[in-house]
PDB file of C-alpha atoms in Angstrom:
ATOM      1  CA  UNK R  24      -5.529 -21.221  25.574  1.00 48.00           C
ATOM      2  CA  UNK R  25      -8.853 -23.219  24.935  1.00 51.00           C
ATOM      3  CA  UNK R  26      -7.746 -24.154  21.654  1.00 63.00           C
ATOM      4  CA  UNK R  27      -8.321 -27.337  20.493  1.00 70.00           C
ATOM      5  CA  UNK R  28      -6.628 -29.950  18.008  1.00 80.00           C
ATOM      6  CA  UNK R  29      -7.908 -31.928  14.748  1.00 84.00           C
ATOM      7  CA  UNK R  30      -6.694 -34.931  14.004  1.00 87.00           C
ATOM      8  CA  UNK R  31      -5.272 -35.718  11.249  1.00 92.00           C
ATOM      9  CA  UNK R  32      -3.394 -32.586  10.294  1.00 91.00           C
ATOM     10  CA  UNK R  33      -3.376 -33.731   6.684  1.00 95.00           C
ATOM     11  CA  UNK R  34      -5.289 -36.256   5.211  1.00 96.00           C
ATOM     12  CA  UNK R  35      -5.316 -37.754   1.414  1.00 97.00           C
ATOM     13  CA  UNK R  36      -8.184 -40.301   0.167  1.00 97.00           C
ATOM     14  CA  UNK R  37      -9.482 -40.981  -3.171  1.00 97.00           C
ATOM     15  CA  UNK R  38     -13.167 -40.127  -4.689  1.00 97.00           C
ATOM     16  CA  UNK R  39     -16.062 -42.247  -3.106  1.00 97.00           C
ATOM     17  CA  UNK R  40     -14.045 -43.095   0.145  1.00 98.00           C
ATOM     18  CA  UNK R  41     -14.973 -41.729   3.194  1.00 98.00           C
ATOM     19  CA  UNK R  42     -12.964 -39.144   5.147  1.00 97.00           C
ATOM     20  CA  UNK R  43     -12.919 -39.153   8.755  1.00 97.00           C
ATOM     21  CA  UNK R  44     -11.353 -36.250  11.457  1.00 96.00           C
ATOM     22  CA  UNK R  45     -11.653 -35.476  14.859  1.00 96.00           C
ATOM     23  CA  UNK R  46     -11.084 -33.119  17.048  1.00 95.00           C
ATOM     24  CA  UNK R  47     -10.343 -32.487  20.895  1.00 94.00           C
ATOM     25  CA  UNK R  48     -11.113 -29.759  23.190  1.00 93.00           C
ATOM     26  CA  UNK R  49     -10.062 -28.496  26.700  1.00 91.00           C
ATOM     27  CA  UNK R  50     -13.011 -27.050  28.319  1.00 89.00           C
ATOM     28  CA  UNK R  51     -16.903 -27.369  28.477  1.00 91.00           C
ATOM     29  CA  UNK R  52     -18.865 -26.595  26.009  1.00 91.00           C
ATOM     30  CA  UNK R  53     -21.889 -25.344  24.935  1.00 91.00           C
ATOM     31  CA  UNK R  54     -21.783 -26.587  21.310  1.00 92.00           C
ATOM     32  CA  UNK R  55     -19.563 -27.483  18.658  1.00 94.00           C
ATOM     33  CA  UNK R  56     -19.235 -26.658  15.272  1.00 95.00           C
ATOM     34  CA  UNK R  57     -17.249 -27.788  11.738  1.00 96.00           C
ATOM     35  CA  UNK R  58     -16.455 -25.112   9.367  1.00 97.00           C
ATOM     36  CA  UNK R  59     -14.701 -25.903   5.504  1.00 97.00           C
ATOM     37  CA  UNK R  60     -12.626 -23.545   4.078  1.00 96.00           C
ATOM     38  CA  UNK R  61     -11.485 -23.325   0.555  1.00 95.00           C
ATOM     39  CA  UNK R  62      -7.894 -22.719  -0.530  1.00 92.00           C
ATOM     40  CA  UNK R  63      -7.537 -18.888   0.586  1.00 88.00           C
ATOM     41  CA  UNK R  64     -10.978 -17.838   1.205  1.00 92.00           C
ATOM     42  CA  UNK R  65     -13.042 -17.547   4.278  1.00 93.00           C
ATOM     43  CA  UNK R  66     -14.745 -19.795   6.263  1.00 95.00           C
ATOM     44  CA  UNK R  67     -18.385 -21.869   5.586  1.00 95.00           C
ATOM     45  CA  UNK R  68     -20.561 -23.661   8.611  1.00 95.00           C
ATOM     46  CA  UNK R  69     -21.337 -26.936   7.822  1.00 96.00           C
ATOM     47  CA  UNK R  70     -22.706 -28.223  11.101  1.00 96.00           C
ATOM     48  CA  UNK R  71     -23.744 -27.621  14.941  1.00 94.00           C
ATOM     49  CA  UNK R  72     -24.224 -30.249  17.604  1.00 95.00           C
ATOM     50  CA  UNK R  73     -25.160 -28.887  20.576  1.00 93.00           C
ATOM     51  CA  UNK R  74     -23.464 -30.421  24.483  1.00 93.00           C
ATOM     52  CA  UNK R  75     -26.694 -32.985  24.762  1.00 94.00           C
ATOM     53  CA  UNK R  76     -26.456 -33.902  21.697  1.00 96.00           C
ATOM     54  CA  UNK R  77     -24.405 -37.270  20.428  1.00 97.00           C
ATOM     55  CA  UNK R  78     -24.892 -37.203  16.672  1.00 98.00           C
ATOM     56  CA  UNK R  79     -25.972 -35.219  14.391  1.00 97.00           C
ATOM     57  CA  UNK R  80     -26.531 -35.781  10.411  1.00 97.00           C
ATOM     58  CA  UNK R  81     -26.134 -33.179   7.205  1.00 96.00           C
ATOM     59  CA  UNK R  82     -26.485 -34.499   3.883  1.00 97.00           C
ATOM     60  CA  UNK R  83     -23.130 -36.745   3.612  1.00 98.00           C
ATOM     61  CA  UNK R  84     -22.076 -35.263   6.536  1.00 98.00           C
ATOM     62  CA  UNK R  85     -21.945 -36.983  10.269  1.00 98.00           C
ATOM     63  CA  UNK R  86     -20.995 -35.596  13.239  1.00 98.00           C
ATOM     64  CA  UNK R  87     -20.470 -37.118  16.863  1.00 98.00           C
ATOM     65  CA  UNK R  88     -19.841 -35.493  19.878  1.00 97.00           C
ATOM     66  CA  UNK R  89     -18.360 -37.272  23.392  1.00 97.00           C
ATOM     67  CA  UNK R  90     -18.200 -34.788  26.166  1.00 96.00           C
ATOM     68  CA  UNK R  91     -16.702 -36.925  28.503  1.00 96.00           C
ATOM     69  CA  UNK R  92     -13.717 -37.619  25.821  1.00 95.00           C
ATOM     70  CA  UNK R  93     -14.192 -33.721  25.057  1.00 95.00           C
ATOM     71  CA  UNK R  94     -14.072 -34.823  21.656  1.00 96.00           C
ATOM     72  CA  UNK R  95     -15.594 -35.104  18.137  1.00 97.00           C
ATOM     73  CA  UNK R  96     -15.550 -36.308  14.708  1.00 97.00           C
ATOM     74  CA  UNK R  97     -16.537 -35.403  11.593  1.00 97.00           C
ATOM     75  CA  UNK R  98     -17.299 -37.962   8.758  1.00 98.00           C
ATOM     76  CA  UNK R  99     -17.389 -36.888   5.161  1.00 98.00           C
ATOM     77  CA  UNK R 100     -19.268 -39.932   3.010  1.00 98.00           C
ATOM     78  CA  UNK R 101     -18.611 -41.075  -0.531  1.00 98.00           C
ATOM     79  CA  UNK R 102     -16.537 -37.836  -0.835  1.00 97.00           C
ATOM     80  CA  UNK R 103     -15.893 -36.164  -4.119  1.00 97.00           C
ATOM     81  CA  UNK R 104     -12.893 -34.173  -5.436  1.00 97.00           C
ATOM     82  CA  UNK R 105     -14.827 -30.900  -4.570  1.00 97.00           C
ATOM     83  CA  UNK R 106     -14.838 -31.406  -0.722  1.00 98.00           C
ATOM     84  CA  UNK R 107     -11.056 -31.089  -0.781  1.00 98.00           C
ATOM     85  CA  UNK R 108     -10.794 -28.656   1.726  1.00 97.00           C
ATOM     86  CA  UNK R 109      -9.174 -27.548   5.202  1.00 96.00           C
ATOM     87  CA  UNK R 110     -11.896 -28.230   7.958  1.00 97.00           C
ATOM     88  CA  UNK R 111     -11.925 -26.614  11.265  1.00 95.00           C
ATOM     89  CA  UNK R 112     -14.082 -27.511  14.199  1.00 95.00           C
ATOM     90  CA  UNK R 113     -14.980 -24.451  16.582  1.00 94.00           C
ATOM     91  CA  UNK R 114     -16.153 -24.699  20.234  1.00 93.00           C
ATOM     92  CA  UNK R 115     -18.640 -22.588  22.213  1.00 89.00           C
ATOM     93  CA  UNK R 116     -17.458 -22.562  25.445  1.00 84.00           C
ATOM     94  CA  UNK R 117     -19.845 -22.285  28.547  1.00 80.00           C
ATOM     95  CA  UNK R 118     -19.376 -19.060  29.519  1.00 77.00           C
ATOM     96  CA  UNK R 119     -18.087 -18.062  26.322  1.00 76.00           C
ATOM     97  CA  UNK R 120     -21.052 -15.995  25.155  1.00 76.00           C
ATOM     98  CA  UNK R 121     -21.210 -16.309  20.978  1.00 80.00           C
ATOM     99  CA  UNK R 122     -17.234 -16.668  20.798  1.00 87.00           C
ATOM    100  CA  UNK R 123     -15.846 -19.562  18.807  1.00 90.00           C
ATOM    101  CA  UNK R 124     -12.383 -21.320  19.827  1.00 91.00           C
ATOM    102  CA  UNK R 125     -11.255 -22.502  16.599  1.00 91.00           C
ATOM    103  CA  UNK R 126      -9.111 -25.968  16.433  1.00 89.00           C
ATOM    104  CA  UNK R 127      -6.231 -26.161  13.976  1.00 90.00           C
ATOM    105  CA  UNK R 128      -7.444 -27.755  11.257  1.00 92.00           C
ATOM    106  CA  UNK R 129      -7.419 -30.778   9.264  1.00 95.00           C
ATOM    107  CA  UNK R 130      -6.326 -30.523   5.338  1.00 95.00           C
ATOM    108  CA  UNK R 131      -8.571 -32.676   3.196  1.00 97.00           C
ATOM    109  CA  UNK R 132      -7.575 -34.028  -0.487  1.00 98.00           C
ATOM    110  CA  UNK R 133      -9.911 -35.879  -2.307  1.00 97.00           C
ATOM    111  CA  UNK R 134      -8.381 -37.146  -5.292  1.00 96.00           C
ATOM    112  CA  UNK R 135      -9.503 -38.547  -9.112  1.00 91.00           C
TER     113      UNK R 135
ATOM    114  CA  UNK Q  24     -27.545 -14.152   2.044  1.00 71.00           C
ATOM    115  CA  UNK Q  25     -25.219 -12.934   4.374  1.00 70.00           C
ATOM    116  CA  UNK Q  26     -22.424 -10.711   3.628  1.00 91.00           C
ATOM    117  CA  UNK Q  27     -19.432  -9.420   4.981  1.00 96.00           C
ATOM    118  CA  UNK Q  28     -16.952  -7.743   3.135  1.00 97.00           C
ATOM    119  CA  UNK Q  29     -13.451  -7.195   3.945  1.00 96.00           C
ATOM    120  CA  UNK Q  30     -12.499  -4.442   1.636  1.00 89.00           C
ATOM    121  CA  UNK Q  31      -9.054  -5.310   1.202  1.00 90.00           C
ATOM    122  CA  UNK Q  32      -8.018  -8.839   0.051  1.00 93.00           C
ATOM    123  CA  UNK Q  33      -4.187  -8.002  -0.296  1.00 96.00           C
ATOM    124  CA  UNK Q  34      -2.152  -5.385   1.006  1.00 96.00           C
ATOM    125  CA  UNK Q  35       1.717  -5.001   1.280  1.00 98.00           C
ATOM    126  CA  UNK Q  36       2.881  -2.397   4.560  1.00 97.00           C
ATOM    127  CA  UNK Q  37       6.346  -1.360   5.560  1.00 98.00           C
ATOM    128  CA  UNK Q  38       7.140  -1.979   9.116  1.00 98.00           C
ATOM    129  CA  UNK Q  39       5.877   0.930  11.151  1.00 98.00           C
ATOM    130  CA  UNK Q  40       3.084   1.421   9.390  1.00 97.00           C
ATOM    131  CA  UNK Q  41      -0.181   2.092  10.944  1.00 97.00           C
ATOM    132  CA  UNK Q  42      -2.603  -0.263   8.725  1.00 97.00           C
ATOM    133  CA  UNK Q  43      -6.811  -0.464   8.935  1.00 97.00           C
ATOM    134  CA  UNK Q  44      -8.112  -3.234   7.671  1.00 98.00           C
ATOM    135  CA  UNK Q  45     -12.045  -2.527   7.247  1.00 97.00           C
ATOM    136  CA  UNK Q  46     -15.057  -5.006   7.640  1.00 98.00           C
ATOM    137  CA  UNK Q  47     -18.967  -4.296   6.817  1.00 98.00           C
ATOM    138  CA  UNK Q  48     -21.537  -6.736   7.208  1.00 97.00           C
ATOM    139  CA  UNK Q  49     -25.240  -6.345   6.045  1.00 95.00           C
ATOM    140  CA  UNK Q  50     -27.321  -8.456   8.472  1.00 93.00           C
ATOM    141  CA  UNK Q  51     -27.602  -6.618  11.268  1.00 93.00           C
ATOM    142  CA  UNK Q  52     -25.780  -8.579  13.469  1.00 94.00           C
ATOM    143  CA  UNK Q  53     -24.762  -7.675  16.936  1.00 94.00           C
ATOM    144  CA  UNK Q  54     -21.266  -9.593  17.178  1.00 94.00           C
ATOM    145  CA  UNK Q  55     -18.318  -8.933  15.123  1.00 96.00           C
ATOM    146  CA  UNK Q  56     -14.925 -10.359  15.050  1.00 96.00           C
ATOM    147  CA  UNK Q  57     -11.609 -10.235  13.745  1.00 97.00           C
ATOM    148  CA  UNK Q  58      -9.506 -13.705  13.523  1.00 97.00           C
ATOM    149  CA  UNK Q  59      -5.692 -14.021  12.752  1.00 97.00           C
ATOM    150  CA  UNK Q  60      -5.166 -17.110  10.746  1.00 96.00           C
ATOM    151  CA  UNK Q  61      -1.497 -18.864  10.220  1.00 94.00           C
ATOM    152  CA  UNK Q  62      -0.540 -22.159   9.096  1.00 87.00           C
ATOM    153  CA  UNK Q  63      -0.289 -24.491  11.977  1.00 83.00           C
ATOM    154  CA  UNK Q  64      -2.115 -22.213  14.268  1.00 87.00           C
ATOM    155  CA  UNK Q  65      -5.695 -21.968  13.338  1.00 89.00           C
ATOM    156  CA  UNK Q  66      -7.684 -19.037  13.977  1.00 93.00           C
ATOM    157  CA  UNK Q  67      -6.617 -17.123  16.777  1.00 94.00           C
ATOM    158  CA  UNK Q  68      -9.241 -14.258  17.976  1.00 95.00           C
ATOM    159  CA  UNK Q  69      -7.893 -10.990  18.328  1.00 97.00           C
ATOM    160  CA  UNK Q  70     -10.849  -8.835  19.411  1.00 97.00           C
ATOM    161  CA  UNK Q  71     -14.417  -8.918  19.397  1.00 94.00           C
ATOM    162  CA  UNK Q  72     -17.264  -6.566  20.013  1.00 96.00           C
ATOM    163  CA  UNK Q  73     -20.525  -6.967  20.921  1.00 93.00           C
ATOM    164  CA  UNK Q  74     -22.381  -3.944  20.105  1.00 92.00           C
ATOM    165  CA  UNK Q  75     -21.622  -0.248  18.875  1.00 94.00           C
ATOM    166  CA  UNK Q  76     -18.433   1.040  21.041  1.00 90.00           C
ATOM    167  CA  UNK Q  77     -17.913  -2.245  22.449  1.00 92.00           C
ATOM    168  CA  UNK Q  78     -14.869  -3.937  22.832  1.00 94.00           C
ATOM    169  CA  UNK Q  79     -13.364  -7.151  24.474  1.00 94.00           C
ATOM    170  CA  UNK Q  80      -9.960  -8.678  24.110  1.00 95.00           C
ATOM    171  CA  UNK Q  81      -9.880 -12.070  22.772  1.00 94.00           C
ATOM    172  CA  UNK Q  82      -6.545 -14.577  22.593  1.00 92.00           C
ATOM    173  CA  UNK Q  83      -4.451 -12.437  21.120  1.00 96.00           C
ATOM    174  CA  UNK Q  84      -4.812  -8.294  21.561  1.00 97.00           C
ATOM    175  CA  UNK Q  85      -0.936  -7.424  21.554  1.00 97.00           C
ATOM    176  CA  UNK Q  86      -0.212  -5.256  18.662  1.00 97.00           C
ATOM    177  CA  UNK Q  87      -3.661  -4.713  17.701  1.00 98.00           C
ATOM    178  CA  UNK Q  88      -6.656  -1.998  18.204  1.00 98.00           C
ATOM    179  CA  UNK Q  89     -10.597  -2.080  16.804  1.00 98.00           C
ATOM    180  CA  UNK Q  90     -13.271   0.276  16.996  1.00 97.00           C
ATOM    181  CA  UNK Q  91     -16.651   0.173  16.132  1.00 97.00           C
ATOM    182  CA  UNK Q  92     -18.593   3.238  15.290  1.00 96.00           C
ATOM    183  CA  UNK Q  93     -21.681   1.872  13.303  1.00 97.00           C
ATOM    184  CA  UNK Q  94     -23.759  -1.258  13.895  1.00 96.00           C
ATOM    185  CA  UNK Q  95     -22.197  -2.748  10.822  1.00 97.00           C
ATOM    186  CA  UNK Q  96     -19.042  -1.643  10.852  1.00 97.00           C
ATOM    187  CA  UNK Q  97     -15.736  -3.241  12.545  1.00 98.00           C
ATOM    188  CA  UNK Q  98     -12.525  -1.772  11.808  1.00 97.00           C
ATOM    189  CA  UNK Q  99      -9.115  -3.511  13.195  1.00 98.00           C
ATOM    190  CA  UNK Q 100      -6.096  -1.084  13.536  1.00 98.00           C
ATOM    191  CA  UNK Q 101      -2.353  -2.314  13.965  1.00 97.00           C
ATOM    192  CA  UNK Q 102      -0.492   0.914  14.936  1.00 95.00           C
ATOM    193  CA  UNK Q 103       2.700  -0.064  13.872  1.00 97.00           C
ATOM    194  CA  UNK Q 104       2.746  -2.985  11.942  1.00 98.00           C
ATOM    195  CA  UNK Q 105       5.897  -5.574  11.963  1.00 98.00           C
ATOM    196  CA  UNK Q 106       6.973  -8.513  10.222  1.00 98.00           C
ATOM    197  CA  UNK Q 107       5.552 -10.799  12.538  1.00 97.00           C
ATOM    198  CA  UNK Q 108       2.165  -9.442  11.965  1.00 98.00           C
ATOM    199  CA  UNK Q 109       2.245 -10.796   8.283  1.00 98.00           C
ATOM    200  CA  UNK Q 110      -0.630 -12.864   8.209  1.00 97.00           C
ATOM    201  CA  UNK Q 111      -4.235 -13.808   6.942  1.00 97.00           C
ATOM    202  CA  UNK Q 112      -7.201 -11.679   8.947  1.00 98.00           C
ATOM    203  CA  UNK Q 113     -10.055 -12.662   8.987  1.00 97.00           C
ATOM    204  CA  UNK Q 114     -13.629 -10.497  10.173  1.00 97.00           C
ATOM    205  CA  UNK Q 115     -16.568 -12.499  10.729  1.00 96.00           C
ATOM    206  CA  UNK Q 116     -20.269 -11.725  12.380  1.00 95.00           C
ATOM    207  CA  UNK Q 117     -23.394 -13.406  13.944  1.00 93.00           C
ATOM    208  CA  UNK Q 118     -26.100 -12.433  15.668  1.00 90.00           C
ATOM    209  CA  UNK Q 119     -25.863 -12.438  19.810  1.00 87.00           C
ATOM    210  CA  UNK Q 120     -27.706 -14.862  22.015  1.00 80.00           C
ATOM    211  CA  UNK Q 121     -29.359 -18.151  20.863  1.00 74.00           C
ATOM    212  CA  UNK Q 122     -29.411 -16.898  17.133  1.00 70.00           C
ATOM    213  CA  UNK Q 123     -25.693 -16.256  17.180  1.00 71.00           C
ATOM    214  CA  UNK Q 124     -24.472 -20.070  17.445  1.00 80.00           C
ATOM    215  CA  UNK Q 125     -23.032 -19.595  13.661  1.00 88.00           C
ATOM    216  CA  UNK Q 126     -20.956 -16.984  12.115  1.00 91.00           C
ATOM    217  CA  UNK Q 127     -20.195 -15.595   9.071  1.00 94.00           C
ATOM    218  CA  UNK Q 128     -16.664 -14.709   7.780  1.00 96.00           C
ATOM    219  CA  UNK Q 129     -15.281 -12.371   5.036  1.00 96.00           C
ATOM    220  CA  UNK Q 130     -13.278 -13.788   2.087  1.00 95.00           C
ATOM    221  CA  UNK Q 131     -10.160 -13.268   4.363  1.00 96.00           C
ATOM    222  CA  UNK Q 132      -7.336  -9.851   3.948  1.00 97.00           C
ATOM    223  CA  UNK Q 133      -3.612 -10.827   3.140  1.00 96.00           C
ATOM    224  CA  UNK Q 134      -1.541  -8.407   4.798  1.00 97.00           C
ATOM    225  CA  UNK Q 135       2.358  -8.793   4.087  1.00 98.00           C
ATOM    226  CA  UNK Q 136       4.579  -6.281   6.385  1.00 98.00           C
ATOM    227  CA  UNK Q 137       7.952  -5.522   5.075  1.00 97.00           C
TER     228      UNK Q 137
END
């Protein structure tokens, strides 16, 4: 399997800090992706960065990508009790056409 | 906006069931998928297809059939359900080629098999 891991699984800050995950994959890529997703709903995207990229900014959101490491993090500034959340990063491989290889997911709760 | 619609967001089966679980989306998109999605485990692809009448296998097939009749339209079939199907599916979509790079889920279906 290609799939690949976030780190932390679960992760609990308060309002205004800043939340921090990673993730790791197994195989090249041609870009890499975060998704959110709400308490039993579907998935959002958030954010692409593409294989020649190394970071990439949204709003309060910051992504970095090491391909050598075959890794990346996501960092969530000055977050706010609405961004409590599971996020899940998703790799295209190379050779993967449009598919997505979806990591496992870190829990987020941002509390009062 | 984009839209894909799962019609059913809970359904209860008895083991041995044969259970559709039915997915439209409304922008034309050439790539569909379904996703199985349990705690600990991510999303796990079961199938995807790529245009009308296609079909490719993704992580994990076992258990599990789709067809796709109509451009917009991707239907995923477990012939005889069991317990250890019990899980969240979830359909998404994108376009193919450079456009495709993000896709676009459903609200998710709860299936329970009993």
């Amino acid at each position: 399997s290609q799939q690949g891991e976030e780190d932390p699984q679960a992760l609990s800050i308060q309002e205004g800090e800043n939340a921090t995950m990673n993730c790791s994959y197994k195989t090249s890529i041609n870009n890499l992706q975060w998704y959110r997703q709400n308490s039993g709903r579907g998935l959002v995207h958030l954010i692409l960065i593409r294989s020649n990229e190394r970071e990439k900014h949204s709003g309060r959101l910051r992504v970095t990508l090491d391909t050598s490491k075959k890794s990346s993090s996501l960092l969530i500034t000055a977050s706010r009790a609405a961004d409590t959340a599971s996020y899940f990063c998703a790799t295209a491989h190379t050779g993967g056409g449009n598919k997505l290889t979806f990591g496992t997911g870190t829990q987020l709760k941002v509390e009062l | 906006d984009v839209k894909v619609t799962q019609s059913s967001r809970y359904l209860v089966k008895r083991t041995g069931e044969k259970v559709f679980l039915e997915c439209v989306q409304d922008m034309d998109h050439e790539n569909m998928f379904w996703y199985r999605q349990d705690p600990g485990l991510g999303l796990r692809l079961i199938y995807f297809s790529y245009d009308v009448k296609m079909k490719e296998k993704g992580d994990i097939p076992e258990g599990y059939s789709v067809s796709r009749e109509k451009k917009e339209r991707f239907s995923l079939i477990l012939e005889s359900a069991s317990t250890n199907q019990t899980s969240m599916y979830l359909c998404a979509s994108s376009f193919s080629g450079s456009r495709g790079n993000t896709i676009y889920f459903g609200e998710g279906s709860w299936l329970t098999v009993v």
